[in-house]
Tab-separated table of C-alpha atoms in Angstrom:
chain	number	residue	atom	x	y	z
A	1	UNK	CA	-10.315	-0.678	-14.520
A	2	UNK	CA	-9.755	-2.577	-11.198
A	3	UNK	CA	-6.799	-4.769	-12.364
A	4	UNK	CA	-6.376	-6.559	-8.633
A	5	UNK	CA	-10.056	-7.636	-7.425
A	6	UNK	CA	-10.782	-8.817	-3.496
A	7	UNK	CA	-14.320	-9.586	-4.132
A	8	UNK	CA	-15.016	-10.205	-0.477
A	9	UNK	CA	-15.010	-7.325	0.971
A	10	UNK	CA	-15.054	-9.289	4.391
A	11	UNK	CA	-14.736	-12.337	6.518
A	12	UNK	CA	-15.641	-14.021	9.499
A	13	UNK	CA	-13.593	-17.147	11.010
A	14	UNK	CA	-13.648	-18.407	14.259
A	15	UNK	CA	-10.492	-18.374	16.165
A	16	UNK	CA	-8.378	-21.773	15.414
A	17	UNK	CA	-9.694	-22.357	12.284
A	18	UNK	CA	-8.487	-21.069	8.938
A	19	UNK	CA	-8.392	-17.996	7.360
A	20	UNK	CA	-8.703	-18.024	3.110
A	21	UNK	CA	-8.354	-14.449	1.882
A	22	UNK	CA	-9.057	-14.450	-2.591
A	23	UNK	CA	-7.532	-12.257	-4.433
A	24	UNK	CA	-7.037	-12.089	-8.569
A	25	UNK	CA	-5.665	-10.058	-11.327
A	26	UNK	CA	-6.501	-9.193	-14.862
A	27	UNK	CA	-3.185	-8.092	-15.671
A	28	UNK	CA	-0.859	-11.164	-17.398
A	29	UNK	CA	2.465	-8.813	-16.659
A	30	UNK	CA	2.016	-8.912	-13.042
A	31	UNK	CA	4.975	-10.870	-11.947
A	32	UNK	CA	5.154	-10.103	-8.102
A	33	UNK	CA	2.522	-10.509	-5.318
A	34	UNK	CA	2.191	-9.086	-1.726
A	35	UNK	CA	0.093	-9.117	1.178
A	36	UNK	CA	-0.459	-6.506	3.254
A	37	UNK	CA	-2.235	-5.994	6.847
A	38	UNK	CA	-3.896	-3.070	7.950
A	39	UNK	CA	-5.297	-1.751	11.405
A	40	UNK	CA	-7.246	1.493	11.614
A	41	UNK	CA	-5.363	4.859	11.493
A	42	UNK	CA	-1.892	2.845	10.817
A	43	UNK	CA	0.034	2.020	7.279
A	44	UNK	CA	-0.208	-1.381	5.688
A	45	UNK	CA	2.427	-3.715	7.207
A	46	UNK	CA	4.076	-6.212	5.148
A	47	UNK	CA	3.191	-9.903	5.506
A	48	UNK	CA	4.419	-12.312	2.585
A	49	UNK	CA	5.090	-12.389	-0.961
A	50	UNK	CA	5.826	-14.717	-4.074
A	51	UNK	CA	7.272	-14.313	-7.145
A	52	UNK	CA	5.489	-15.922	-10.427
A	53	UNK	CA	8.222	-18.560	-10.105
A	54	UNK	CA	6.695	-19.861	-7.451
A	55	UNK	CA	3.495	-21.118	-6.736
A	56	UNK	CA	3.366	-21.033	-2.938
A	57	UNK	CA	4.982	-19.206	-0.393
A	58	UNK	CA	5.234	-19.777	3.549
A	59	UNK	CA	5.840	-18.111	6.567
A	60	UNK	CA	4.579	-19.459	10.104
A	61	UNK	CA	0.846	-19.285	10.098
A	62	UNK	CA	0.589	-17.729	6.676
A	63	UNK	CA	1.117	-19.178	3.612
A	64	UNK	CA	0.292	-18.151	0.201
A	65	UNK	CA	-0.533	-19.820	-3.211
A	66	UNK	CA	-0.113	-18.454	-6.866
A	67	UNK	CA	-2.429	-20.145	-9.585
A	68	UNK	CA	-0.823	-18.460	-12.503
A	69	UNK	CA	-3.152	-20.323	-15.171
A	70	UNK	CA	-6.269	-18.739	-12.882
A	71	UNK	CA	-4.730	-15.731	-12.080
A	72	UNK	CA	-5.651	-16.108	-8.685
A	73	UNK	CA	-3.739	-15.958	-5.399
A	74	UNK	CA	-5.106	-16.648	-1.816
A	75	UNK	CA	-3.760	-16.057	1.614
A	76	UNK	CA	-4.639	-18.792	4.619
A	77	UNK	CA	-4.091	-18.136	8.108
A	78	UNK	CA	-3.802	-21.376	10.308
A	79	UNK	CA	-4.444	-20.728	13.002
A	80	UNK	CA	-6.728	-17.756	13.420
A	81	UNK	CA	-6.176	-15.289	16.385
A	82	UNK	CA	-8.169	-12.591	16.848
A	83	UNK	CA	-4.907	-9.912	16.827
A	84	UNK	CA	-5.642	-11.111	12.965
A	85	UNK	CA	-8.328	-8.944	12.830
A	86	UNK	CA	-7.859	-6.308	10.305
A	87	UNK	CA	-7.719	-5.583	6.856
A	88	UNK	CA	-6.043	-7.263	4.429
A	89	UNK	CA	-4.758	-6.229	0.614
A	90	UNK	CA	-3.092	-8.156	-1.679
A	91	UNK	CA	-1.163	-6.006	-4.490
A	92	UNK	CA	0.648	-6.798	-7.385
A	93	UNK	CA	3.561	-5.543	-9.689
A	94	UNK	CA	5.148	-6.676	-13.163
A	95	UNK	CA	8.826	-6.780	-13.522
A	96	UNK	CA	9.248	-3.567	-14.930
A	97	UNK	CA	7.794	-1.139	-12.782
A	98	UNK	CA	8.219	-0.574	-8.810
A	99	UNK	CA	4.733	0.418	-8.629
A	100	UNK	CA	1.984	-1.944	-7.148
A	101	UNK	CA	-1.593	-2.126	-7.639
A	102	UNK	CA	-3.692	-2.691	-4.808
A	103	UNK	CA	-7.240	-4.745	-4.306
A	104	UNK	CA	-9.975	-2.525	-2.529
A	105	UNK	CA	-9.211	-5.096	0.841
A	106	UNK	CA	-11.126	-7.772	2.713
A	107	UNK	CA	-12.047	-7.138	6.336
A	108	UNK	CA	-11.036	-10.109	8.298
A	109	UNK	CA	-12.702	-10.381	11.983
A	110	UNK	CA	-11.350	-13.061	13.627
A	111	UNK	CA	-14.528	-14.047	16.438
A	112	UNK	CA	-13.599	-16.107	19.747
B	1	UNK	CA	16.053	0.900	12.663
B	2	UNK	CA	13.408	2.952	12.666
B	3	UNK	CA	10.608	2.591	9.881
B	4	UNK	CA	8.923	4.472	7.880
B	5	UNK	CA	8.154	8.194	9.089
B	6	UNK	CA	5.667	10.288	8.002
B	7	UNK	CA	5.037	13.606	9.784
B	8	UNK	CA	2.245	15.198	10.227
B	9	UNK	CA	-0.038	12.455	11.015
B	10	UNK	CA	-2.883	14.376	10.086
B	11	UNK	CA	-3.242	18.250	8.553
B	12	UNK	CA	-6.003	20.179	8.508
B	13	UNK	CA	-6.162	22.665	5.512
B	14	UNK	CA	-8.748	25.252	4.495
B	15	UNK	CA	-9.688	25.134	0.828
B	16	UNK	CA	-7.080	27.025	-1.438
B	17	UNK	CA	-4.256	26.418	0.969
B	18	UNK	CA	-1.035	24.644	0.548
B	19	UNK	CA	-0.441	20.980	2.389
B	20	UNK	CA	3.140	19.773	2.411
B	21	UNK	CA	3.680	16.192	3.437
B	22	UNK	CA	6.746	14.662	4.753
B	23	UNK	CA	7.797	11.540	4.505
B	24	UNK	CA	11.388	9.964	5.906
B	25	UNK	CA	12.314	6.573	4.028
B	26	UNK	CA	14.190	3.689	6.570
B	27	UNK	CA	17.547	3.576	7.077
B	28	UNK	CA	19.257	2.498	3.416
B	29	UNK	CA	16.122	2.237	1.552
B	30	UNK	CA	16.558	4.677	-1.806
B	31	UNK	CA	13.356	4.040	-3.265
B	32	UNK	CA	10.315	6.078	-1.997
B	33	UNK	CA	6.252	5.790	-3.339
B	34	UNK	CA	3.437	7.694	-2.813
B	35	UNK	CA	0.113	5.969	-2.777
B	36	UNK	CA	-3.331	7.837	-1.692
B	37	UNK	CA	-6.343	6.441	0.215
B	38	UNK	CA	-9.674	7.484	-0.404
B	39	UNK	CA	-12.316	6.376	2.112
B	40	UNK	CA	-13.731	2.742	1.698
B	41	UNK	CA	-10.868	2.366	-1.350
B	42	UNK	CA	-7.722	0.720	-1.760
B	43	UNK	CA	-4.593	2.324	-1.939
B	44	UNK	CA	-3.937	4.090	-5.676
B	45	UNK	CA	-0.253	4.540	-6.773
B	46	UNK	CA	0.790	7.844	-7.193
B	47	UNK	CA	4.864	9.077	-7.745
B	48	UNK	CA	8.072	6.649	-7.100
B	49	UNK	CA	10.659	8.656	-6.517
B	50	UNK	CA	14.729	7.457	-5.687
B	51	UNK	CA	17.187	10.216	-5.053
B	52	UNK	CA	16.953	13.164	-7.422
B	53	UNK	CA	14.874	11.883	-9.593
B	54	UNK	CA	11.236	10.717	-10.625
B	55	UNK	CA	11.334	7.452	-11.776
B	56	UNK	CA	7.146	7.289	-12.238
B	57	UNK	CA	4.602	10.175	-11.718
B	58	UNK	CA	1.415	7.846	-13.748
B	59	UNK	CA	-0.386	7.976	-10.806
B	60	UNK	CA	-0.301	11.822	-9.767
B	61	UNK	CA	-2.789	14.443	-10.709
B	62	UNK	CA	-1.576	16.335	-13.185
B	63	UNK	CA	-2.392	19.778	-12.037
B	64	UNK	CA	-1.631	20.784	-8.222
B	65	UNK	CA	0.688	17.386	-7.235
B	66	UNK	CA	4.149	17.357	-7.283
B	67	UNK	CA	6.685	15.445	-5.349
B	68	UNK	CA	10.694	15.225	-4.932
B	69	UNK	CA	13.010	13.472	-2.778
B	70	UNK	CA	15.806	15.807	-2.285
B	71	UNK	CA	19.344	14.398	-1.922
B	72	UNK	CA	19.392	15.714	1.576
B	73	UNK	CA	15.944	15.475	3.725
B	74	UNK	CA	13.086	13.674	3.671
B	75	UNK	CA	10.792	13.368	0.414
B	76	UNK	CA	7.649	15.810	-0.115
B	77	UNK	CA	4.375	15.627	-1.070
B	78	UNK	CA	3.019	19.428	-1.914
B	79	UNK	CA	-0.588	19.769	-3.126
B	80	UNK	CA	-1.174	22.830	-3.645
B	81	UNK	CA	-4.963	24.764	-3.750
B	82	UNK	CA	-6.390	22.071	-1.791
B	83	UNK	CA	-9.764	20.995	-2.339
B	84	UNK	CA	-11.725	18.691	-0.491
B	85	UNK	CA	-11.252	15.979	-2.670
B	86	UNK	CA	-8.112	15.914	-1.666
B	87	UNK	CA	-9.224	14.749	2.112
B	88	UNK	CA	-7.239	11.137	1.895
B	89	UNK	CA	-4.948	8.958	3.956
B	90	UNK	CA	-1.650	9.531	2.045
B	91	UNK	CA	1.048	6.799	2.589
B	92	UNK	CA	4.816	6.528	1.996
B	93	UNK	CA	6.511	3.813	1.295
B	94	UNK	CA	9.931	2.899	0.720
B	95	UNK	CA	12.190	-0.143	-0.258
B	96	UNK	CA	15.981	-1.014	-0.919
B	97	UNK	CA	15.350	-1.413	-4.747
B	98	UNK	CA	12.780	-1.912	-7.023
B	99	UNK	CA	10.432	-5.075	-6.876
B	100	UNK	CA	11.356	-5.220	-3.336
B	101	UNK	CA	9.217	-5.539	-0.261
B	102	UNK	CA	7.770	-1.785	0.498
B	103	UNK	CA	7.415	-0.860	4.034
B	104	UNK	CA	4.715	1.638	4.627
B	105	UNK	CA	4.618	4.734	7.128
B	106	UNK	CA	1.440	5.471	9.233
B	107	UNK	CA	-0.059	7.832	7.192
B	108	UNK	CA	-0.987	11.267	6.640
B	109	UNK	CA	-4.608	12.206	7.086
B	110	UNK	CA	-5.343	14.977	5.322
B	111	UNK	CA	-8.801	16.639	5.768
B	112	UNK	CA	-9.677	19.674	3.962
B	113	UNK	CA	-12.561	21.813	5.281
């Protein structure tokens, strides 16, 4: 049971324009949301996260929204560079428990 | 400050063998997690751990897996009687507290021939 779905499993966006990475959740407990980069052969780095409180969250050229009603949270990138070029998870936890649940990822390749 | 270690970066292991992976949490960070890649998956949830103790083992194979994060030293991952579908990217992660922002190590790739 997949509880945190990224049905793309990748993207293409020219450099300069925007970046809109979908993620969404099953579970109604989840209370916390991250996004995570990853390169190849490295750990996932940290990029942003919101709290259900919230419904958007932002930080430089990322910014990301909560649609609690949907359950559905997206990541945009404005602008695209092509050192964006990775992989990208989004991951979720409820407030009682430390432990997140991860989507399978969407490959973003950022093209010049 | 440095982040996240994780040592070795990748382990080779002969079926039946034991793999022990290490995995230093950043300066004042108390909480440690275990997650496991499989190829072309996301990353599955295996043990938090804070000092001592095991707060959540729902993710870890019950047979095999165990993990502890000793009061002195880094934590450990042990699987032992490998099998090779056990070959995975195993990441640490640690935070300041719970429902905190984790910061991951690079990895250990473990391939078991």
């Amino acid at each position: 049971d997949q509880q945190v779905k990224q049905n793309s499993p990748s993207l293409s966006v020219q450099e300069g324009r925007i970046s809109i990475l979908n993620c969404d959740y099953t579970n109604s407990m989840f209370d916390y949301f991250l996004w995570y980069k990853k390169y190849p052969a490295e750990g996932p780095t940290f990029l942003i996260s919101i709290s259900s409180i919230k419904d958007k969250n932002e930080d430089g050229r990322f910014t990301v929204f909560l649609n609690k009603s949907a359950k559905h949270l997206s990541l945009h990138i404005v602008p695209s560079q092509p050192g964006d070029s990775a992989v990208y998870f989004c991951a979720a936890s409820p407030p009682t428990a430390s432990k997140l649940t991860f989507g399978t990822g969407t490959r973003l390749q950022v093209t010049l | 400050n440095a982040g996240v270690m994780q040592n070795p970066r990748h382990l080779v292991r002969r079926r039946g063998q034991e793999a022990r992976l290490r995995c230093s949490p950043m300066k004042g960070h108390s909480h440690v997690y275990w997650y496991r890649q499989l190829p072309e998956e996301g990353l599955k949830f295996m043990v938090y751990l804070q000092k001592e103790n095991i707060i959540d083992e729902s993710g870890m194979p019950k047979e095999r897996f165990s993990a502890e994060f000793p009061k002195e030293g880094p934590s450990i991952l042990r699987i032992q009687q490998v099998v090779r579908g056990d070959s995975a990217a195993y990441f640490c992660a640690s935070s300041i507290g719970g429902n905190t922002e984790a910061f991951f190590g690079q990895g250990t790739r473990l391939t078991v021939v």
